Coordinates of C-alpha atoms and ligand atoms in Angstrom, one line a residue:
X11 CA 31.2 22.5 -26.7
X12 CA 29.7 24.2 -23.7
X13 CA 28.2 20.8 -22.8
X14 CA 31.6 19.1 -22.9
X15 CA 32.3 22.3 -21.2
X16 CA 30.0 21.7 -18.3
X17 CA 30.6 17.6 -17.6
X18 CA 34.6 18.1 -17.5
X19 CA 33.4 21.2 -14.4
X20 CA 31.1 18.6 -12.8
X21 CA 33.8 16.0 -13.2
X22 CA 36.1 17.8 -11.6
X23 CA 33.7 19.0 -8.6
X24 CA 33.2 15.5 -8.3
X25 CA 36.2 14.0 -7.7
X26 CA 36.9 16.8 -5.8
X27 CA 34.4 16.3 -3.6
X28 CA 32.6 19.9 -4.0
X29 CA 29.3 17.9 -4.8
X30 CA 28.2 14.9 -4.5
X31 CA 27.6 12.3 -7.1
X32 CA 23.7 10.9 -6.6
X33 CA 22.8 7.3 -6.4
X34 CA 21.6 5.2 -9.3
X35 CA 18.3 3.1 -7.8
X36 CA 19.3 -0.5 -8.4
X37 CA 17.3 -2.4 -10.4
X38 CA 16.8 -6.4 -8.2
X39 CA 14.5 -5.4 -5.8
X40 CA 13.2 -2.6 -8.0
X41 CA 9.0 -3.8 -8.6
X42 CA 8.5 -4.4 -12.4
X43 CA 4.8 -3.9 -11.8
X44 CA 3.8 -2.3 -8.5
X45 CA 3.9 1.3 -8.2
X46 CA 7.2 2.0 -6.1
X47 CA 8.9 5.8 -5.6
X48 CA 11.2 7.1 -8.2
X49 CA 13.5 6.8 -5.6
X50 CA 13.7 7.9 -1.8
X51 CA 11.1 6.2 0.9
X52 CA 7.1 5.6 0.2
X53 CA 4.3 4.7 2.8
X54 CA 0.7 5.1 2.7
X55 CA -1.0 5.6 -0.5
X56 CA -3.2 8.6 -0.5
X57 CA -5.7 10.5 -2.2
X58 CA -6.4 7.9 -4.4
X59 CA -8.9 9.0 -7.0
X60 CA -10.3 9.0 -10.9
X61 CA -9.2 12.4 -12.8
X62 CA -9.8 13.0 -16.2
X63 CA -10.4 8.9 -16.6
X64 CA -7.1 8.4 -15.3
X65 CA -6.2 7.0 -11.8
X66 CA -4.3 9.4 -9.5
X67 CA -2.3 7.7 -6.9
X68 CA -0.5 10.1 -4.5
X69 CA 1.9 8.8 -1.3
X70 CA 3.9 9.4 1.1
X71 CA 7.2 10.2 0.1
X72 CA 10.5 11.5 1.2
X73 CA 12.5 12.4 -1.7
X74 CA 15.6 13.2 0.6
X75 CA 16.5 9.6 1.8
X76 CA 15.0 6.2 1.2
X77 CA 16.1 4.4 5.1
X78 CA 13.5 6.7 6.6
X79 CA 10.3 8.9 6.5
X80 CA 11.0 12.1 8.5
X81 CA 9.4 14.9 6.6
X82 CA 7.0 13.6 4.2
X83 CA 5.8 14.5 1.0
X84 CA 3.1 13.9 -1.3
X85 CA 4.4 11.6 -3.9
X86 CA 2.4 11.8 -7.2
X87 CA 1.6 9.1 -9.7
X88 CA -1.3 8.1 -12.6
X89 CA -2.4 5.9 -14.5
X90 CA -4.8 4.7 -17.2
X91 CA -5.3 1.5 -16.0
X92 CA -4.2 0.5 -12.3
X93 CA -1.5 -1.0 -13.7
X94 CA 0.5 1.1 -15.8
X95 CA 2.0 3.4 -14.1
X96 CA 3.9 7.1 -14.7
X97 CA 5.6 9.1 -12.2
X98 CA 4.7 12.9 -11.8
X99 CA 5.9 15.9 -9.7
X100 CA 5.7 15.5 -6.3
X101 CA 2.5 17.2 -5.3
X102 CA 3.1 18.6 -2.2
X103 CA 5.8 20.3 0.2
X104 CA 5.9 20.9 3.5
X105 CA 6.2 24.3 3.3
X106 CA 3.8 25.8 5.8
X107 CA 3.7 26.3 9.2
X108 CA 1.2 23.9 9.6
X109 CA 2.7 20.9 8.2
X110 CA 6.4 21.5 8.3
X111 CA 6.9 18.7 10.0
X112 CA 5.4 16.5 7.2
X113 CA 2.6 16.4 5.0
X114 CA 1.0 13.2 6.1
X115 CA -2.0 11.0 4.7
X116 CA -5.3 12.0 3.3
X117 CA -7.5 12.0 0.6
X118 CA -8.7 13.5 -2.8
X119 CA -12.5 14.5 -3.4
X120 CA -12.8 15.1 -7.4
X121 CA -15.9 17.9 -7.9
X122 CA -16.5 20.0 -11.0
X123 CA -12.5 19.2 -12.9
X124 CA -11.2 20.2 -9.5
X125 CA -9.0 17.7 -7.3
X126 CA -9.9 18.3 -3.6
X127 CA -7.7 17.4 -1.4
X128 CA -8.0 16.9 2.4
X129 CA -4.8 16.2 4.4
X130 CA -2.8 16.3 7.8
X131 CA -0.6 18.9 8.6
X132 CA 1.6 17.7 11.1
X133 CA 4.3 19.9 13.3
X134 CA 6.7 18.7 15.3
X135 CA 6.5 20.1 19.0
X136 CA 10.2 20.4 20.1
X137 CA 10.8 19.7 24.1
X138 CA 6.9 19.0 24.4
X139 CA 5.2 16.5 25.3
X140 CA 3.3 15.2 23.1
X141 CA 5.9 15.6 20.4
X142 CA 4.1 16.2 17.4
X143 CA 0.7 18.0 16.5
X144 CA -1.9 17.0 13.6
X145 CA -3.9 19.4 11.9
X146 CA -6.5 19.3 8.9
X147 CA -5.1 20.7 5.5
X148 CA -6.8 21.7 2.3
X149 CA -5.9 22.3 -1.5
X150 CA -7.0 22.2 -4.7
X151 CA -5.7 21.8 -8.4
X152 CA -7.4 21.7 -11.5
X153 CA -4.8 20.5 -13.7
X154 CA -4.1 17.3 -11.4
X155 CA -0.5 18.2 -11.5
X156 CA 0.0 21.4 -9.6
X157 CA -1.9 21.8 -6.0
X158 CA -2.7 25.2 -4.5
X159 CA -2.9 25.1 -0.6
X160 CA -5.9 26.7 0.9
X161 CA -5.0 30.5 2.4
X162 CA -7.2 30.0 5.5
X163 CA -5.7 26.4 6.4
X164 CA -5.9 24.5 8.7
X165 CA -9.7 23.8 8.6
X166 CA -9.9 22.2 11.6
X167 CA -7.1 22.8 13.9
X168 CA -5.2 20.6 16.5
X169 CA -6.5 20.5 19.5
X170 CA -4.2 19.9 22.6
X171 CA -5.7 17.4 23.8
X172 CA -6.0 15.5 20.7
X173 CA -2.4 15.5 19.0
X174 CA -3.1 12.2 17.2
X175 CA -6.0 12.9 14.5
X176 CA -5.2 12.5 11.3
X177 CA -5.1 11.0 7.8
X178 CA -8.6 12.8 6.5
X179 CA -10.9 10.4 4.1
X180 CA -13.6 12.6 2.3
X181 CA -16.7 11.4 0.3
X182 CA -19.9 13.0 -0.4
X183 CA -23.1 11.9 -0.1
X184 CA -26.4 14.1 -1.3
X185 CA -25.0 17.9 -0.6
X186 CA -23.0 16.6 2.5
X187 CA -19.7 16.2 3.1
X188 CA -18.0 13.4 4.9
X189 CA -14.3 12.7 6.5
X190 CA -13.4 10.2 8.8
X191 CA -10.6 10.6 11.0
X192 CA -7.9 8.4 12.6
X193 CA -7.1 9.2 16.4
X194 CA -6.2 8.2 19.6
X195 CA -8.0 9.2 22.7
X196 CA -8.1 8.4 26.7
X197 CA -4.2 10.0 26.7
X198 CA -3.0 7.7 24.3
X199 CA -4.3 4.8 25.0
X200 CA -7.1 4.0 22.8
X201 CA -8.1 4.3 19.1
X202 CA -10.8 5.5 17.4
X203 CA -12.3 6.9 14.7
X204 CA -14.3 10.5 14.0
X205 CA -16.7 11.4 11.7
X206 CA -17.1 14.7 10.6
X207 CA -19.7 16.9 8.0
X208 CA -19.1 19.9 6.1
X209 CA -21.3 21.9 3.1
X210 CA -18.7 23.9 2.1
X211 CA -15.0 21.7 2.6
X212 CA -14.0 24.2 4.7
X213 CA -15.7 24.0 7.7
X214 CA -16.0 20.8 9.3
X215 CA -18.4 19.6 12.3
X216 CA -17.5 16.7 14.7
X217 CA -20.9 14.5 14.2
X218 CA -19.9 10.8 15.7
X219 CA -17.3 8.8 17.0
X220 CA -18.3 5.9 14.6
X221 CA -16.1 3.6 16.6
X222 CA -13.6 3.1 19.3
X223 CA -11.3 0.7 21.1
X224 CA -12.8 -1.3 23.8
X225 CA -9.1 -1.4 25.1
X226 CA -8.0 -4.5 23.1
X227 CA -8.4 -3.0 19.5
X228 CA -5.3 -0.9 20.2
X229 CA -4.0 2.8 21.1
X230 CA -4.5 4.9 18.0
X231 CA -6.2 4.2 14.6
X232 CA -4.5 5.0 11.7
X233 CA -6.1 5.8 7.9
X234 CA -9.6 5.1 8.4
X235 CA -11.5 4.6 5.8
X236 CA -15.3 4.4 5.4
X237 CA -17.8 3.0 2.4
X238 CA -20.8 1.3 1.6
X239 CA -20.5 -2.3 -0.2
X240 CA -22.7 -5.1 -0.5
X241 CA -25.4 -3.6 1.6
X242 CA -23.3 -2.9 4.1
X243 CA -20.5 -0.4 5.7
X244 CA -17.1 -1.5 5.9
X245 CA -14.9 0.6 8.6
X246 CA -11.0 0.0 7.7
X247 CA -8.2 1.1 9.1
X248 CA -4.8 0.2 10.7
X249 CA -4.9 0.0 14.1
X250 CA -1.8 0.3 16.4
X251 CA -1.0 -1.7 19.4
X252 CA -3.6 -5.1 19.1
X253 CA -1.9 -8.3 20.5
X254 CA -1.0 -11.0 18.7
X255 CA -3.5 -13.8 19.6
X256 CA -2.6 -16.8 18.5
X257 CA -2.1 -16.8 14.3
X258 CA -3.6 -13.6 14.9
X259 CA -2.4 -9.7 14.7
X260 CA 1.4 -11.3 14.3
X261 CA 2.3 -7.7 12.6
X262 CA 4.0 -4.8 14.5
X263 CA 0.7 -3.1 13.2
X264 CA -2.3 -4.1 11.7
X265 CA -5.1 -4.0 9.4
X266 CA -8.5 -4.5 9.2
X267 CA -12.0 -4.0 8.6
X268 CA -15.6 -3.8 11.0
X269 CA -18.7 -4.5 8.8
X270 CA -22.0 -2.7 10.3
X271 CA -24.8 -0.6 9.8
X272 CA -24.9 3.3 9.0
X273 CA -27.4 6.0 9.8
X274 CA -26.6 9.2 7.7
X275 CA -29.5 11.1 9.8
X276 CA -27.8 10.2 13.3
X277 CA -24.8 9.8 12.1
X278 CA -24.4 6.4 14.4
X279 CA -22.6 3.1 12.9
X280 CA -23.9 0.0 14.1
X281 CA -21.0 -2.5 14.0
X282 CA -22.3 -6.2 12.9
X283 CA -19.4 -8.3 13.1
X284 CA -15.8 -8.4 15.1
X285 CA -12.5 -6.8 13.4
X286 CA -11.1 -8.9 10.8
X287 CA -7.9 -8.8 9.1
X288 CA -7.3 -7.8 5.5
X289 CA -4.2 -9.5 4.9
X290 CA -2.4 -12.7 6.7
X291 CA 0.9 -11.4 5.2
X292 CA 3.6 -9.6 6.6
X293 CA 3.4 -6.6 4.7
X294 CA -0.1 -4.6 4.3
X295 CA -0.2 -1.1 6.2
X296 CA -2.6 1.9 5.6
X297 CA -5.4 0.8 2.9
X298 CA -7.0 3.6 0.9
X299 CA -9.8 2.7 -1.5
X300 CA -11.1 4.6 -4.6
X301 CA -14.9 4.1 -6.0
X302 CA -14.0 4.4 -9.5
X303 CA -16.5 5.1 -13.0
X304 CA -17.0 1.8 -14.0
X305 CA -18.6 1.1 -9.6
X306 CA -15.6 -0.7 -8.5
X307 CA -14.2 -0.3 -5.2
X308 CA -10.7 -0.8 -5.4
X309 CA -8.0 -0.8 -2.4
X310 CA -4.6 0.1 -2.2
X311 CA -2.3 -0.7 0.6
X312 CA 1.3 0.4 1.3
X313 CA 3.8 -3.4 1.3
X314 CA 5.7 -3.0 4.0
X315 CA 5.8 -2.1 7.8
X316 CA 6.9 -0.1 10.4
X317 CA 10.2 -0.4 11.7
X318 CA 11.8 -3.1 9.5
X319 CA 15.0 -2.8 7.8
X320 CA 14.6 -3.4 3.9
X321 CA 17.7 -4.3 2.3
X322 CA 16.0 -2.0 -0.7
X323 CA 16.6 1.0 1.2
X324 CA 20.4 0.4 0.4
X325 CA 19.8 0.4 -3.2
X326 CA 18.0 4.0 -3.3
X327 CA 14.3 3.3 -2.8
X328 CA 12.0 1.9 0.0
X329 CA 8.2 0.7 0.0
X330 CA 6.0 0.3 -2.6
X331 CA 2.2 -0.5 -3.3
X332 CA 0.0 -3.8 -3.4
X333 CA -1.8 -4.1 -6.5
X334 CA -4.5 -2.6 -6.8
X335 CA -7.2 -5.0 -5.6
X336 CA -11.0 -4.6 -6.2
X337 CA -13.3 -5.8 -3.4
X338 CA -16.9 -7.2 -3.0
X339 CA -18.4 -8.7 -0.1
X340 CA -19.4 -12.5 0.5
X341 CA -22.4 -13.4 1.7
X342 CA -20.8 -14.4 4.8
X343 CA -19.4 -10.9 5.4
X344 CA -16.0 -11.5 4.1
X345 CA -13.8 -8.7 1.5
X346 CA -12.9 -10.8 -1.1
X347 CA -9.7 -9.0 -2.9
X348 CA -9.6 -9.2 -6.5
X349 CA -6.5 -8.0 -8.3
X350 CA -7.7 -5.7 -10.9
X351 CA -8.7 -6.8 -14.6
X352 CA -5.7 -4.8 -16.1
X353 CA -2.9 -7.1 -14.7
X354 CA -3.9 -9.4 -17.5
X355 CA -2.9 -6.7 -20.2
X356 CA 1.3 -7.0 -18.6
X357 CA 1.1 -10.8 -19.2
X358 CA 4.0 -11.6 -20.7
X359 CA 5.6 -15.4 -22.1
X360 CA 3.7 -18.3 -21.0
X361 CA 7.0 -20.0 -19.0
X362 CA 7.2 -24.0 -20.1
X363 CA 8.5 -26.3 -17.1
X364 CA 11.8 -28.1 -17.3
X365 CA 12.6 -30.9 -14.7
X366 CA 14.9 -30.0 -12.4
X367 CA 17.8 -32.6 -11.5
X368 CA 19.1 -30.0 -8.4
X369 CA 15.7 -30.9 -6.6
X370 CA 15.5 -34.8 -7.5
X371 CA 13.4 -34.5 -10.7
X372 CA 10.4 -31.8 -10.1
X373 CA 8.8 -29.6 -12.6
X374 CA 10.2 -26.6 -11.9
X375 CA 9.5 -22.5 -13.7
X376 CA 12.0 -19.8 -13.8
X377 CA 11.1 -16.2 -13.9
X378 CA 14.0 -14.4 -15.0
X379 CA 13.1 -10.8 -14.4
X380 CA 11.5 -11.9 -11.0
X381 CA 8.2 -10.9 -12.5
X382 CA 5.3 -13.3 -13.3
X383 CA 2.1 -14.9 -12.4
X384 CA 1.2 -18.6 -11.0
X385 CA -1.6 -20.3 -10.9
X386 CA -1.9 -23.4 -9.3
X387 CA -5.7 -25.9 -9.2
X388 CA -5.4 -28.4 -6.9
X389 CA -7.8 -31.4 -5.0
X390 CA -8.9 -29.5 -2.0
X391 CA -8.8 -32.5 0.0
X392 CA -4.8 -32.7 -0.3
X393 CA -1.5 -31.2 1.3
X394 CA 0.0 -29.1 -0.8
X395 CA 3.3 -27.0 -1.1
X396 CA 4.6 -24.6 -3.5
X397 CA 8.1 -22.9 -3.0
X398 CA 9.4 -19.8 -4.4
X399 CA 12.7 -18.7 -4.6
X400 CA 15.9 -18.1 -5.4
X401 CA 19.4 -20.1 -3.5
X402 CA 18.7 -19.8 0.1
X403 CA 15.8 -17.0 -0.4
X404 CA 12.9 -19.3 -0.1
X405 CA 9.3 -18.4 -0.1
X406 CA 7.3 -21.8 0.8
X407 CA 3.1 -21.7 0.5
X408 CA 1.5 -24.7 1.7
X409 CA -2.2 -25.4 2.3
X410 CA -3.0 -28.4 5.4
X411 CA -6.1 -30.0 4.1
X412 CA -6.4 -31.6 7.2
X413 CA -6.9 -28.5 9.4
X414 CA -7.9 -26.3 6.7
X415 CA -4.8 -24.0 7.2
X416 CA -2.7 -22.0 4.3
X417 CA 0.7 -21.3 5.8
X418 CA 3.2 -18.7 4.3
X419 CA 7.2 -19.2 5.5
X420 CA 9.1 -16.7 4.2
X421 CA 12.0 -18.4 6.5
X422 CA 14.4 -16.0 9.1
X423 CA 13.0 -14.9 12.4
X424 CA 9.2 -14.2 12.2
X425 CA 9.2 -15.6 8.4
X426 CA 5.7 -17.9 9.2
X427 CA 1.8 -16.4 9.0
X428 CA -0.9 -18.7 8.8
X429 CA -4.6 -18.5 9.1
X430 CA -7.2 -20.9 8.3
X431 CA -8.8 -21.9 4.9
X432 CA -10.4 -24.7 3.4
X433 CA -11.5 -24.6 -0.5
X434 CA -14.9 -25.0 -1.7
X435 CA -14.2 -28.2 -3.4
X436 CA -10.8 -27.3 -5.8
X437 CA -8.1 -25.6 -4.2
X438 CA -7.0 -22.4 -5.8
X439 CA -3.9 -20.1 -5.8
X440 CA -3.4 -17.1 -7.8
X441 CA 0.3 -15.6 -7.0
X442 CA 2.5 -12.5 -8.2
X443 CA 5.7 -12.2 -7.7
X444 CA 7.5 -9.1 -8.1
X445 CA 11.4 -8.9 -7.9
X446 CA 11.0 -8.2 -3.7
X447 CA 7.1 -9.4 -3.4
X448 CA 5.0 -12.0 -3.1
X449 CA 1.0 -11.6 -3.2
X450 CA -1.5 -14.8 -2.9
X451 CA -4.7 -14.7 -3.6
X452 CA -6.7 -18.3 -2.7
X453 CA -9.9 -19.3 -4.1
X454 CA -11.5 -16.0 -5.2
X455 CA -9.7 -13.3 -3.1
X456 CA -11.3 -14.4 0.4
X457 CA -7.7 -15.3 2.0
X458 CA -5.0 -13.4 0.7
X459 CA -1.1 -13.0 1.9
X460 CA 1.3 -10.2 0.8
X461 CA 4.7 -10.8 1.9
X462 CA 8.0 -8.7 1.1
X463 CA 11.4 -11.2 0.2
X464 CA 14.2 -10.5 -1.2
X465 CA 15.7 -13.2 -3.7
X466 CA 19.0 -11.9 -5.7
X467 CA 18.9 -14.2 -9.0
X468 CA 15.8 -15.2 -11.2
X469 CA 13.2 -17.1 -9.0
X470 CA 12.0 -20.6 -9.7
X471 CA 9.0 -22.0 -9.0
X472 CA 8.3 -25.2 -8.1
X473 CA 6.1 -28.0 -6.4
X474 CA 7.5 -30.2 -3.5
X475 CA 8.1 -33.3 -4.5
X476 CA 5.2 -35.5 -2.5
X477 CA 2.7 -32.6 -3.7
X478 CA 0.1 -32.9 -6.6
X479 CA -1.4 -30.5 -8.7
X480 CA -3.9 -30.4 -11.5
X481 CA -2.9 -27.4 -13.3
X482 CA -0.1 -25.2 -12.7
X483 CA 0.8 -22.3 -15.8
X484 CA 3.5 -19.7 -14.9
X485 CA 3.4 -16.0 -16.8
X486 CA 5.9 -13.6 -16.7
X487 CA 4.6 -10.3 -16.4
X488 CA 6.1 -7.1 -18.0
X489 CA 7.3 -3.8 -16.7
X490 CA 4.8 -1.1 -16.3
X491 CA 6.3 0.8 -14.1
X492 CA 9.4 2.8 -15.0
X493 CA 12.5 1.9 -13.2
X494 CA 13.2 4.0 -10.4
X495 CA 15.5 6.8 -11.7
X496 CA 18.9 9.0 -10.9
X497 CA 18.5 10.1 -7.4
X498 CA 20.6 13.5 -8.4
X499 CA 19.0 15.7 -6.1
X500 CA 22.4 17.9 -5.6
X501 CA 22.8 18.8 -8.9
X502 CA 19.8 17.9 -10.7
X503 CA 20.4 20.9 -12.9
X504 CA 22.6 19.2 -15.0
X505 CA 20.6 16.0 -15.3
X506 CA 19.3 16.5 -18.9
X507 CA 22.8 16.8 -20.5
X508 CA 23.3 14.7 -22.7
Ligands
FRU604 C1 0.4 5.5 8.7 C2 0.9 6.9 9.1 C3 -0.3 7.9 9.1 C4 0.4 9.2 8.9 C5 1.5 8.8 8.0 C6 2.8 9.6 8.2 O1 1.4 4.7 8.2 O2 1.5 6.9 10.4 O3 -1.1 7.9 10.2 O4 -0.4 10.2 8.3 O5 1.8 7.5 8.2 O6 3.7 9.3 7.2

């Protein structure tokens, strides 16, 4: 009764006008299988760690609109298995003085059943120039649910002439404490990044500048990120403001890695080869890795970009995570990205191939949900194509055997990114699609491309009709992460009636 009570009030109020009715997130571009907000806008990943053998994966999240960031939040999300994924609270608010204009990137230390976590407090400077201030936050939780923000933050404060420094990574190594952080030096105009020590996690010393911009790598460097592999130390971040150059840096932003040498006693990094791209997609931004129990070094990037207009964002949600991807190094000093072992467990039907009369006779696969896995063996010495689509939303993949080239068109303006490959004997593709994504991995994880698209009806897959392949099997893959949810913030109250 006083629930039939309370709907005919809200009714009323609602057609009223008194409050407003939320926004259901729509389901087509809505990832099946990639961790993606509840609803609202996501970007970077952050604090990215193992609690309690279960994966934490926080990011940046505004829960008040999905077409833009403005104050962010730390989303919250875990997971047994990387792959399966549940939504919790948000984690933190900006609520302080110190990061009332966002809670921005950073990262989680676990010690003793206690989630440290290290992030940027940023303010927003109104009528000064620069605009907006960064300083270094720290809280704790032991439940992995609830966070307590430290009394005496920040722990290291802006400095004025430093307003870009930010996104903290912290590891430890012996009884030492280590962060890396993202800035931009030189008044703006180049990017570099910080190392810092600490015994305590409180108080933080400045040790190194591990590694700067010669004036071509860019004006500010964004989530750094610092870890041994291989033998060696990869540096990654996301640098801001590199040049295209050629099939090059063809993003608004980038990202990318420096392998090199590391000194814990002088702190100094030794860089051994050039910066090299993660990604030859249009969508990878602001990696974070975890080392997990089992020694794997897995990275997470946020799919998507700066300053592009998703079509998503109209349906109540914006951004969402690669896979989870775990990395290795070749013995030519290349991160090979391997999408983690769990992604076989959401296998779904094995799709059979039907020919298709609308495209003169080729095999052709439908995914239905937009969700599924191809793999595709070819000759290496052969052109190949593969498209993937749906009506006029096609993705095309096609390897040049005769330059050695893999070439992604995702058609429109800017829809082609290409970079050179040539397979060690048989070609290989290993792709996942996910109802706005596309993520190819070739040979072993040494290339990869992770492009956004946005198809409205099931997608088909299909070889062009010249090409030849020796083995191509299609699977769909299950949902494993709930969809989005009732974006209700006005009256949220009331949601759990009936
Ligand atoms: C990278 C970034 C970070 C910052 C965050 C703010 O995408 O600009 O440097 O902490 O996003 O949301």
């Amino acid at each position: 009764m006083a629930d039939t009570f309370l709907k005919l009030t809200v009714t009323l109020l609602l057609s009223f006008g008194i409050i407003t009715e939320g926004q259901d997130v729509k389901d087509r571009y809505y990832p099946r299988y990639h961790l993606a907000p509840p609803y609202g806008w996501m970007n970077d990943p952050n604090g990215f760690s193992v609690f309690n053998n279960e994966y934490h994966l926080f990011y940046q999240h505004n829960p008040n609109s999905s077409f833009t960031s403005t104050v962010v939040h730390w989303g919250h999300a875990k997971s047994p298995d990387l792959v399966h994924w549940e939504h919790l609270p948000i984690a933190l608010y900006p609520d302080q003085w110190y990061d009332a204009g966002g809670v921005f990137s950073g990262s989680t230390l676990v010690e003793n059943d206690t989630m440290h976590v290290f992030y940027t407090g940023n303010i927003n400077l109104e009528g000064q120039t620069p605009s907006t201030a960064n300083k270094q936050a720290y809280a704790t939780s032991t439940d992995g649910v609830t966070f307590t923000k430290y009394a005496g933050n920040p722990i290291i404060p802006a400095e004025d002439r430093q307003p870009n420094i930010r996104d903290p990574k912290v590891w430890k190594h012996g009884d030492t404490y280590y962060m890396v952080l993202g800035n931009s030096y030189n008044n703006d105009t180049l990017g570099r990044v910080l190392l810092y020590s600490s015994t305590d996690k409180i108080s933080w010393k400045e040790e190194s500048i591990l590694d700067q911009s010669n004036g071509t790598m860019g004006y500010m460097w964004e989530c750094p990120d610092f870890f041994e592999l291989g033998g060696k130390f990869v540096l990654l971040f996301s640098p801001q403001g590199v040049a295209a150059e050629g099939d090059k840096y063809q993003n608004l932003y980038q990202t990318g890695y420096i392998l090199g040498d590391f000194d814990y006693s002088t702190h100094k990094f030794t860089p051994t080869s050039e910066f090299k791209e993660l990604d030859h997609g249009h969508d990878v931004y602001a990696t974070q890795t975890v080392l997990d129990n089992d020694g794997r070094r897995i990275v997470v990037a946020w799919m998507d970009m700066w300053e592009r207009n998703y079509p998503e964002s109209n349906d109540g949600f914006t951004g969402l995570m690669t896979l989870p991807r775990e990395l290795t190094l070749s013995s030519d000093g290349i991160l090979i990205q391997k999408p983690v072992e769990g992604i076989s467990r959401a296998k779904g039907r094995t799709l059979f191939p039907f020919k298709s009369y609308r495209h003169r006779q080729s095999r052709m696969y439908i995914l239905r949900n937009k969700a599924g896995e191809i793999n595709v063996h070819a000759d290496g010495s052969e052109d190949l194509k593969l498209y993937i689509g749906s009506g006029p939303v096609q993705v095309s993949i096609s390897y040049d055997a005769d330059k050695g080239q893999v070439t992604l068109d995702r058609g429109g303006t800017d829809g082609i990114r290409r970079t050179e490959w040539k397979p060690d004997g048989q070609l290989k593709w290993r792709i996942f699609v996910d109802a706005s994504s596309i993520e190819l991995f070739c040979g072993e994880g040494e290339v990869t491309f992770t492009s956004r698209f946005f198809p409205e009806g099931p997608v088909e897959v299909r070889l062009a009709q010249q090409s030849r392949a020796e083995h191509v099997s299609v699977h769909e893959i299950q949902r494993t992460v709930p969809h989005g949810g009732y974006y209700n913030k006005h009256w949220c109250f009331l949601c759990h009636i009936g």
